[in-house]
mmCIF file of C-alpha atoms and ligand atoms in Angstrom:
data_model
loop_
_atom_site.group_PDB
_atom_site.id
_atom_site.type_symbol
_atom_site.label_atom_id
_atom_site.label_comp_id
_atom_site.label_asym_id
_atom_site.label_seq_id
_atom_site.Cartn_x
_atom_site.Cartn_y
_atom_site.Cartn_z
ATOM 1 C CA MET O 192 86.309 160.173 88.358
ATOM 2 C CA ALA O 193 87.691 161.733 91.529
ATOM 3 C CA ASP O 194 89.982 164.727 91.330
ATOM 4 C CA ILE O 195 92.814 163.084 93.229
ATOM 5 C CA LYS O 196 96.492 163.711 92.478
ATOM 6 C CA LYS O 197 98.606 162.225 95.210
ATOM 7 C CA ILE O 198 98.282 159.109 97.344
ATOM 8 C CA GLY O 199 100.337 157.237 99.940
ATOM 9 C CA VAL O 200 100.837 153.544 100.579
ATOM 10 C CA LEU O 201 101.954 151.771 103.751
ATOM 11 C CA THR O 202 102.154 148.286 105.237
ATOM 12 C CA SER O 203 101.204 147.771 108.861
ATOM 13 C CA GLY O 204 101.017 144.920 111.420
ATOM 14 C CA GLY O 205 102.808 141.608 110.826
ATOM 15 C CA ASP O 206 104.390 141.273 107.388
ATOM 16 C CA ALA O 207 102.900 138.750 104.967
ATOM 17 C CA PRO O 208 104.238 137.240 101.718
ATOM 18 C CA GLY O 209 102.578 139.080 98.834
ATOM 19 C CA MET O 210 102.676 142.526 100.446
ATOM 20 C CA ASN O 211 105.298 143.583 97.884
ATOM 21 C CA ALA O 212 103.080 142.467 95.003
ATOM 22 C CA ALA O 213 100.303 144.661 96.434
ATOM 23 C CA ILE O 214 102.621 147.673 96.856
ATOM 24 C CA ARG O 215 103.876 147.209 93.289
ATOM 25 C CA ALA O 216 100.324 147.096 91.944
ATOM 26 C CA VAL O 217 99.331 150.237 93.865
ATOM 27 C CA VAL O 218 102.391 152.178 92.663
ATOM 28 C CA ARG O 219 102.129 151.108 89.031
ATOM 29 C CA THR O 220 98.354 151.557 88.744
ATOM 30 C CA ALA O 221 98.678 154.998 90.308
ATOM 31 C CA GLU O 222 101.513 156.102 88.031
ATOM 32 C CA TYR O 223 99.759 154.701 84.955
ATOM 33 C CA ASN O 224 96.784 156.921 85.822
ATOM 34 C CA GLY O 225 98.915 160.018 86.389
ATOM 35 C CA LEU O 226 98.878 159.989 90.198
ATOM 36 C CA GLN O 227 101.908 160.738 92.327
ATOM 37 C CA VAL O 228 102.591 157.947 94.890
ATOM 38 C CA MET O 229 104.436 158.265 98.173
ATOM 39 C CA GLY O 230 105.763 155.272 100.089
ATOM 40 C CA ILE O 231 105.490 155.476 103.886
ATOM 41 C CA ARG O 232 108.036 153.460 105.882
ATOM 42 C CA ARG O 233 107.264 151.304 108.973
ATOM 43 C CA GLY O 234 103.493 151.703 108.878
ATOM 44 C CA TYR O 235 101.801 154.483 110.839
ATOM 45 C CA ASN O 236 105.144 155.257 112.554
ATOM 46 C CA GLY O 237 106.417 156.572 109.236
ATOM 47 C CA LEU O 238 103.314 158.672 108.778
ATOM 48 C CA ILE O 239 103.627 160.248 112.224
ATOM 49 C CA ASN O 240 107.338 160.914 111.724
ATOM 50 C CA GLY O 241 107.210 161.986 108.075
ATOM 51 C CA ASP O 242 109.323 159.032 106.885
ATOM 52 C CA ILE O 243 107.829 159.371 103.410
ATOM 53 C CA PHE O 244 109.436 159.174 99.956
ATOM 54 C CA GLU O 245 108.334 159.322 96.349
ATOM 55 C CA MET O 246 107.919 156.020 94.498
ATOM 56 C CA ASN O 247 107.549 155.199 90.825
ATOM 57 C CA ALA O 248 107.172 152.179 88.553
ATOM 58 C CA ARG O 249 110.930 151.513 88.680
ATOM 59 C CA SER O 250 111.182 151.649 92.487
ATOM 60 C CA VAL O 251 108.976 148.537 92.667
ATOM 61 C CA ALA O 252 110.880 146.572 89.996
ATOM 62 C CA ASP O 253 112.095 143.093 91.112
ATOM 63 C CA THR O 254 109.991 143.143 94.256
ATOM 64 C CA LEU O 255 106.889 141.009 93.694
ATOM 65 C CA GLN O 256 108.748 137.707 94.075
ATOM 66 C CA HIS O 257 110.149 138.610 97.502
ATOM 67 C CA GLY O 258 108.621 137.994 100.936
ATOM 68 C CA GLY O 259 108.465 140.662 103.645
ATOM 69 C CA THR O 260 107.670 144.252 102.736
ATOM 70 C CA ILE O 261 109.964 146.754 101.031
ATOM 71 C CA LEU O 262 108.199 149.516 103.011
ATOM 72 C CA GLN O 263 108.906 147.704 106.292
ATOM 73 C CA THR O 264 106.165 147.425 108.865
ATOM 74 C CA ALA O 265 105.436 147.995 112.535
ATOM 75 C CA ARG O 266 102.728 147.954 115.141
ATOM 76 C CA CYS O 267 102.421 151.600 116.252
ATOM 77 C CA ASP O 268 101.267 152.287 119.850
ATOM 78 C CA GLU O 269 101.324 156.077 119.383
ATOM 79 C CA PHE O 270 98.774 155.783 116.570
ATOM 80 C CA ARG O 271 96.277 154.084 118.914
ATOM 81 C CA GLU O 272 95.855 157.432 120.725
ATOM 82 C CA PRO O 273 93.769 160.301 119.228
ATOM 83 C CA GLU O 274 96.825 162.585 119.431
ATOM 84 C CA GLY O 275 98.827 160.122 117.277
ATOM 85 C CA VAL O 276 96.041 159.989 114.674
ATOM 86 C CA ARG O 277 95.774 163.780 114.650
ATOM 87 C CA ARG O 278 99.547 164.094 114.147
ATOM 88 C CA ALA O 279 99.500 161.471 111.336
ATOM 89 C CA ALA O 280 96.648 163.305 109.574
ATOM 90 C CA GLU O 281 98.559 166.583 109.864
ATOM 91 C CA VAL O 282 101.689 165.012 108.300
ATOM 92 C CA ALA O 283 99.570 163.434 105.534
ATOM 93 C CA LYS O 284 98.210 166.888 104.731
ATOM 94 C CA ILE O 285 101.690 168.472 104.775
ATOM 95 C CA PHE O 286 102.759 165.887 102.183
ATOM 96 C CA GLY O 287 99.593 166.508 100.169
ATOM 97 C CA LEU O 288 98.261 162.953 100.493
ATOM 98 C CA GLU O 289 94.599 162.899 99.473
ATOM 99 C CA GLY O 290 94.294 159.115 99.554
ATOM 100 C CA LEU O 291 96.013 156.365 101.519
ATOM 101 C CA VAL O 292 96.223 152.632 100.826
ATOM 102 C CA VAL O 293 96.788 150.614 104.009
ATOM 103 C CA ILE O 294 97.962 147.016 103.558
ATOM 104 C CA GLY O 295 97.576 145.064 106.805
ATOM 105 C CA GLY O 296 95.195 143.445 109.265
ATOM 106 C CA ASP O 297 92.124 144.429 111.258
ATOM 107 C CA GLY O 298 93.964 146.793 113.617
ATOM 108 C CA SER O 299 95.532 148.603 110.662
ATOM 109 C CA PHE O 300 92.080 149.145 109.133
ATOM 110 C CA ARG O 301 90.738 150.685 112.324
ATOM 111 C CA GLY O 302 93.656 153.117 112.091
ATOM 112 C CA ALA O 303 92.661 153.868 108.499
ATOM 113 C CA ARG O 304 89.082 154.548 109.592
ATOM 114 C CA ASP O 305 90.341 156.983 112.287
ATOM 115 C CA LEU O 306 92.434 158.797 109.687
ATOM 116 C CA SER O 307 89.510 159.039 107.292
ATOM 117 C CA GLU O 308 87.677 161.050 109.964
ATOM 118 C CA HIS O 309 90.339 163.725 109.327
ATOM 119 C CA GLY O 310 89.397 163.938 105.637
ATOM 120 C CA ILE O 311 91.848 161.451 104.072
ATOM 121 C CA SER O 312 90.298 158.882 101.712
ATOM 122 C CA THR O 313 91.506 155.492 102.881
ATOM 123 C CA ILE O 314 91.434 152.037 101.332
ATOM 124 C CA GLY O 315 92.355 148.837 103.210
ATOM 125 C CA ILE O 316 93.870 145.723 101.664
ATOM 126 C CA PRO O 317 93.767 142.625 103.930
ATOM 127 C CA ALA O 318 97.168 141.065 104.506
ATOM 128 C CA THR O 319 97.827 138.627 107.318
ATOM 129 C CA ILE O 320 98.937 135.006 107.281
ATOM 130 C CA ASP O 321 96.284 134.341 109.969
ATOM 131 C CA ASN O 322 93.423 134.888 107.468
ATOM 132 C CA ASP O 323 91.338 136.050 110.426
ATOM 133 C CA ILE O 324 89.602 139.143 108.986
ATOM 134 C CA GLY O 325 85.842 138.589 109.147
ATOM 135 C CA CYS O 326 84.775 140.329 105.931
ATOM 136 C CA THR O 327 87.120 138.547 103.526
ATOM 137 C CA GLU O 328 87.543 134.919 102.533
ATOM 138 C CA TYR O 329 91.213 135.513 101.783
ATOM 139 C CA CYS O 330 94.032 137.641 103.164
ATOM 140 C CA ILE O 331 97.383 138.192 101.428
ATOM 141 C CA GLY O 332 100.050 135.815 102.759
ATOM 142 C CA PHE O 333 97.718 133.055 103.943
ATOM 143 C CA ASP O 334 98.382 130.773 100.985
ATOM 144 C CA THR O 335 102.175 131.045 101.139
ATOM 145 C CA ALA O 336 102.212 130.524 104.917
ATOM 146 C CA MET O 337 100.132 127.357 104.550
ATOM 147 C CA ASN O 338 102.420 126.037 101.818
ATOM 148 C CA THR O 339 105.508 126.761 103.925
ATOM 149 C CA ALA O 340 103.979 124.942 106.901
ATOM 150 C CA MET O 341 102.871 122.038 104.711
ATOM 151 C CA GLU O 342 106.356 121.557 103.247
ATOM 152 C CA ALA O 343 107.935 121.587 106.711
ATOM 153 C CA ILE O 344 105.376 119.114 108.071
ATOM 154 C CA ASP O 345 105.884 116.757 105.102
ATOM 155 C CA LYS O 346 109.556 116.620 106.106
ATOM 156 C CA ILE O 347 108.760 115.996 109.760
ATOM 157 C CA ARG O 348 106.415 113.226 108.680
ATOM 158 C CA ASP O 349 109.161 111.410 106.742
ATOM 159 C CA THR O 350 111.213 110.985 109.877
ATOM 160 C CA ALA O 351 108.184 110.393 112.145
ATOM 161 C CA THR O 352 107.088 107.523 109.883
ATOM 162 C CA SER O 353 110.572 106.014 109.767
ATOM 163 C CA HIS O 354 110.682 105.794 113.575
ATOM 164 C CA ALA O 355 106.930 105.283 114.176
ATOM 165 C CA ARG O 356 106.901 108.412 116.313
ATOM 166 C CA SER O 357 104.334 110.989 117.164
ATOM 167 C CA SER O 358 104.901 114.681 116.311
ATOM 168 C CA VAL O 359 103.215 117.780 117.603
ATOM 169 C CA ILE O 360 103.619 120.755 115.263
ATOM 170 C CA GLU O 361 102.618 124.204 116.459
ATOM 171 C CA VAL O 362 101.581 126.605 113.705
ATOM 172 C CA MET O 363 100.819 130.350 113.756
ATOM 173 C CA GLY O 364 97.395 131.926 113.410
ATOM 174 C CA ARG O 365 97.079 134.072 116.537
ATOM 175 C CA ASP O 366 93.535 133.307 117.839
ATOM 176 C CA ALA O 367 92.377 131.534 114.684
ATOM 177 C CA GLY O 368 92.847 128.016 113.330
ATOM 178 C CA TYR O 369 92.748 128.645 109.563
ATOM 179 C CA ILE O 370 96.404 127.746 108.959
ATOM 180 C CA ALA O 371 96.167 124.751 111.322
ATOM 181 C CA LEU O 372 93.044 123.265 109.775
ATOM 182 C CA ASN O 373 94.225 123.606 106.182
ATOM 183 C CA VAL O 374 97.694 122.210 106.784
ATOM 184 C CA ALA O 375 96.191 119.373 108.836
ATOM 185 C CA ILE O 376 94.007 118.400 105.853
ATOM 186 C CA SER O 377 96.875 118.794 103.386
ATOM 187 C CA CYS O 378 99.332 116.791 105.517
ATOM 188 C CA GLY O 379 96.935 114.057 106.631
ATOM 189 C CA ALA O 380 97.249 114.846 110.348
ATOM 190 C CA GLU O 381 95.732 112.456 112.872
ATOM 191 C CA SER O 382 94.527 115.280 115.051
ATOM 192 C CA ILE O 383 93.969 119.040 115.010
ATOM 193 C CA VAL O 384 93.783 121.309 118.023
ATOM 194 C CA ILE O 385 92.341 124.721 117.127
ATOM 195 C CA PRO O 386 90.584 127.535 119.014
ATOM 196 C CA GLU O 387 87.349 127.018 117.057
ATOM 197 C CA LYS O 388 86.772 123.506 118.388
ATOM 198 C CA GLU O 389 86.441 122.490 122.019
ATOM 199 C CA PHE O 390 89.419 120.362 122.918
ATOM 200 C CA ASN O 391 89.378 117.180 124.946
ATOM 201 C CA PHE O 392 92.861 115.651 125.270
ATOM 202 C CA ASP O 393 91.729 112.025 125.691
ATOM 203 C CA GLU O 394 89.144 112.166 122.924
ATOM 204 C CA ASP O 395 90.806 114.431 120.364
ATOM 205 C CA VAL O 396 94.474 113.549 120.739
ATOM 206 C CA LEU O 397 95.015 110.262 122.602
ATOM 207 C CA ARG O 398 92.238 108.249 120.992
ATOM 208 C CA PRO O 399 93.289 108.915 117.335
ATOM 209 C CA ILE O 400 96.908 108.013 118.217
ATOM 210 C CA ILE O 401 96.111 104.795 120.120
ATOM 211 C CA GLU O 402 93.441 103.629 117.672
ATOM 212 C CA GLY O 403 95.657 104.572 114.736
ATOM 213 C CA ARG O 404 98.446 102.433 116.161
ATOM 214 C CA HIS O 405 96.037 99.463 116.407
ATOM 215 C CA ARG O 406 95.057 99.993 112.761
ATOM 216 C CA GLY O 407 98.705 99.839 111.730
ATOM 217 C CA LYS O 408 99.528 103.536 111.374
ATOM 218 C CA LYS O 409 103.214 104.399 111.354
ATOM 219 C CA HIS O 410 103.082 108.062 112.337
ATOM 220 C CA TYR O 411 100.860 110.346 114.397
ATOM 221 C CA LEU O 412 100.782 114.011 113.470
ATOM 222 C CA VAL O 413 99.089 116.491 115.785
ATOM 223 C CA ILE O 414 98.680 120.025 114.391
ATOM 224 C CA LEU O 415 98.315 122.571 117.159
ATOM 225 C CA ALA O 416 97.215 126.184 116.571
ATOM 226 C CA GLU O 417 99.281 128.599 118.679
ATOM 227 C CA GLY O 418 96.055 130.168 119.978
ATOM 228 C CA VAL O 419 95.314 127.020 122.014
ATOM 229 C CA GLY O 420 98.655 126.285 123.652
ATOM 230 C CA SER O 421 102.263 125.165 123.266
ATOM 231 C CA ALA O 422 103.696 122.140 121.493
ATOM 232 C CA ILE O 423 106.190 121.070 124.179
ATOM 233 C CA PRO O 424 103.796 120.302 127.085
ATOM 234 C CA LEU O 425 101.358 118.643 124.681
ATOM 235 C CA ALA O 426 104.111 116.405 123.271
ATOM 236 C CA GLU O 427 105.280 115.510 126.789
ATOM 237 C CA GLU O 428 101.763 114.538 127.808
ATOM 238 C CA ILE O 429 101.321 112.335 124.707
ATOM 239 C CA GLN O 430 104.641 110.594 125.330
ATOM 240 C CA THR O 431 103.830 109.988 129.005
ATOM 241 C CA ARG O 432 100.352 108.634 128.296
ATOM 242 C CA THR O 433 101.180 106.491 125.224
ATOM 243 C CA GLY O 434 104.823 105.552 125.640
ATOM 244 C CA ILE O 435 105.356 106.629 122.008
ATOM 245 C CA ARG O 436 108.353 108.934 121.533
ATOM 246 C CA THR O 437 106.787 112.317 120.702
ATOM 247 C CA THR O 438 108.635 115.324 119.282
ATOM 248 C CA ALA O 439 107.552 118.969 119.417
ATOM 249 C CA THR O 440 108.218 121.507 116.642
ATOM 250 C CA VAL O 441 107.269 125.165 116.704
ATOM 251 C CA LEU O 442 107.317 126.407 113.103
ATOM 252 C CA GLY O 443 107.281 130.069 114.191
ATOM 253 C CA HIS O 444 108.298 132.908 111.895
ATOM 254 C CA ILE O 445 109.435 130.626 109.079
ATOM 255 C CA GLN O 446 105.717 130.694 108.156
ATOM 256 C CA ARG O 447 105.772 134.459 107.605
ATOM 257 C CA GLY O 448 108.715 134.655 105.236
ATOM 258 C CA GLY O 449 109.617 133.421 101.789
ATOM 259 C CA SER O 450 108.666 134.021 98.205
ATOM 260 C CA PRO O 451 104.877 134.411 97.767
ATOM 261 C CA SER O 452 102.886 131.675 96.003
ATOM 262 C CA VAL O 453 101.122 132.236 92.659
ATOM 263 C CA HIS O 454 97.825 132.613 94.514
ATOM 264 C CA ASP O 455 99.224 135.314 96.812
ATOM 265 C CA ARG O 456 100.951 137.174 93.966
ATOM 266 C CA VAL O 457 97.858 137.227 91.748
ATOM 267 C CA ASN O 458 95.421 138.191 94.495
ATOM 268 C CA ALA O 459 97.750 140.805 95.988
ATOM 269 C CA SER O 460 98.266 142.330 92.528
ATOM 270 C CA THR O 461 94.509 142.390 91.898
ATOM 271 C CA MET O 462 93.809 143.941 95.289
ATOM 272 C CA GLY O 463 96.458 146.650 94.800
ATOM 273 C CA PHE O 464 95.112 147.430 91.321
ATOM 274 C CA LYS O 465 91.522 147.586 92.614
ATOM 275 C CA ALA O 466 92.497 149.803 95.555
ATOM 276 C CA VAL O 467 93.730 152.551 93.226
ATOM 277 C CA GLU O 468 90.817 152.112 90.794
ATOM 278 C CA THR O 469 88.447 152.495 93.754
ATOM 279 C CA LEU O 470 90.129 155.749 94.816
ATOM 280 C CA LEU O 471 90.068 156.994 91.198
ATOM 281 C CA ALA O 472 86.353 156.232 91.003
ATOM 282 C CA GLY O 473 85.826 158.536 93.990
ATOM 283 C CA ARG O 474 84.913 155.776 96.453
ATOM 284 C CA LYS O 475 86.525 156.323 99.838
ATOM 285 C CA ASN O 476 86.909 154.432 103.109
ATOM 286 C CA ARG O 477 86.558 151.036 101.471
ATOM 287 C CA LEU O 478 88.057 147.609 102.020
ATOM 288 C CA ILE O 479 89.182 145.468 99.089
ATOM 289 C CA VAL O 480 88.058 141.959 99.992
ATOM 290 C CA MET O 481 87.384 138.537 98.551
ATOM 291 C CA GLN O 482 83.728 137.529 98.802
ATOM 292 C CA ASN O 483 82.190 134.612 96.897
ATOM 293 C CA ASN O 484 85.607 134.103 95.344
ATOM 294 C CA LYS O 485 85.603 137.577 93.731
ATOM 295 C CA ILE O 486 87.665 140.608 94.685
ATOM 296 C CA VAL O 487 85.325 143.524 95.406
ATOM 297 C CA ASP O 488 85.311 146.752 97.441
ATOM 298 C CA ILE O 489 82.994 147.179 100.425
ATOM 299 C CA ASP O 490 82.303 149.962 102.906
ATOM 300 C CA MET O 491 84.864 149.901 105.734
ATOM 301 C CA GLU O 492 82.324 150.196 108.577
ATOM 302 C CA GLU O 493 80.205 147.458 107.007
ATOM 303 C CA GLY O 494 83.295 145.286 106.745
ATOM 304 C CA PHE O 495 84.058 145.710 110.457
ATOM 305 C CA LYS O 496 80.631 144.254 111.303
ATOM 306 C CA GLN O 497 81.029 141.134 109.160
ATOM 307 C CA THR O 498 82.241 137.865 110.635
ATOM 308 C CA LYS O 499 83.200 134.467 109.268
ATOM 309 C CA GLN O 500 83.341 131.000 110.749
ATOM 310 C CA ILE O 501 85.805 128.220 110.186
ATOM 311 C CA SER O 502 84.135 125.302 108.418
ATOM 312 C CA GLN O 503 82.939 122.658 110.900
ATOM 313 C CA ASP O 504 82.499 120.330 107.902
ATOM 314 C CA ASP O 505 86.200 120.680 107.091
ATOM 315 C CA ILE O 506 87.111 119.871 110.702
ATOM 316 C CA ARG O 507 84.984 116.730 110.552
ATOM 317 C CA MET O 508 86.404 115.778 107.145
ATOM 318 C CA CYS O 509 89.954 116.119 108.489
ATOM 319 C CA GLU O 510 89.090 113.714 111.321
ATOM 320 C CA VAL O 511 87.431 111.208 108.978
ATOM 321 C CA LEU O 512 90.350 111.252 106.519
ATOM 322 C CA ALA O 513 92.800 110.536 109.344
ATOM 323 C CA TRP O 514 91.169 107.115 109.761
HETATM 324 O O1 F6P W 837 99.489 138.102 112.786
HETATM 325 C C1 F6P W 837 100.528 137.407 112.185
HETATM 326 C C2 F6P W 837 101.338 136.678 113.230
HETATM 327 O O2 F6P W 837 102.416 136.037 112.576
HETATM 328 C C3 F6P W 837 100.571 135.697 114.113
HETATM 329 O O3 F6P W 837 100.341 134.471 113.482
HETATM 330 C C4 F6P W 837 101.482 135.601 115.303
HETATM 331 O O4 F6P W 837 100.751 135.250 116.464
HETATM 332 C C5 F6P W 837 102.013 137.009 115.420
HETATM 333 O O5 F6P W 837 101.900 137.608 114.149
HETATM 334 C C6 F6P W 837 103.445 137.082 115.866
HETATM 335 O O6 F6P W 837 103.774 138.423 115.995
HETATM 336 P P1 F6P W 837 105.271 138.938 116.176
HETATM 337 O O7 F6P W 837 106.018 138.677 114.916
HETATM 338 O O8 F6P W 837 105.121 140.382 116.466
HETATM 339 O O9 F6P W 837 105.840 138.152 117.314
#
């Protein structure tokens, strides 16, 4: 067991549903084991500016069912510079923080690694709706975001079917198509446009719509990942080329909010619990990740080197099932 008495917890980068469940698990596991826990507001900004307060089991009551993050979050430019990291490490030491749990995405973990070079034991928990962190099969928030998008698209489909229209729906994901591919499968989309697959307008979008119409289809859903382009010009092009009225919907930040799903709550709780157990066991500079469907801790530097690929089989299956 490590001789550690005080830790901090922060959320950084874009918020994700389930972050509160992770914070709650960190705070309660720490307190249960006799550690003092400090909450840091607005990510690394709060660390640099000393916006730090003591938390306990009661300060995280009634939080796990809510979206967003009770600690608030930010992307911190100052922390990208060595001077910002040095300042943050100094503040961490003033507050007596021996360990730090960082809940966020890839960029947040690189910040954690920089801090660890100043002697602070850091643990990263992956949280981003984009699910684009190479070393983990799952990131907190991904499941809820997909469910939110799916529910919205089901509604769009009702009206698209009634009018035999085409609909282009743009979903989030930054440079990755994980949300797009999964909601396309779950909503029965005719076509998916994602960064991981080369895109040919005539072949990938027009052909499924025109052939689908000949086979008696009543709606044509195109799921577009934001990393490829925008819904409005794509919808205009479809309407011009097919004569079918085509609407464009950008789901936007609705995908990032809302009450976390069971999957996100359970995994976020497990990851928060494991983060503190890892620190207590004396393991430092680790990432808590899902690999082979199990939540485990891995070396941070090793994690940075790992990559993952979207399933080409799933892309093909989505196309076949749209028949
Ligand atoms: O990384 C999460 C995410 O929601 C991306 O899907 C999206 O591209 C980005 O954040 C939006 O960032 P912001 O809320 O800062 O505009």
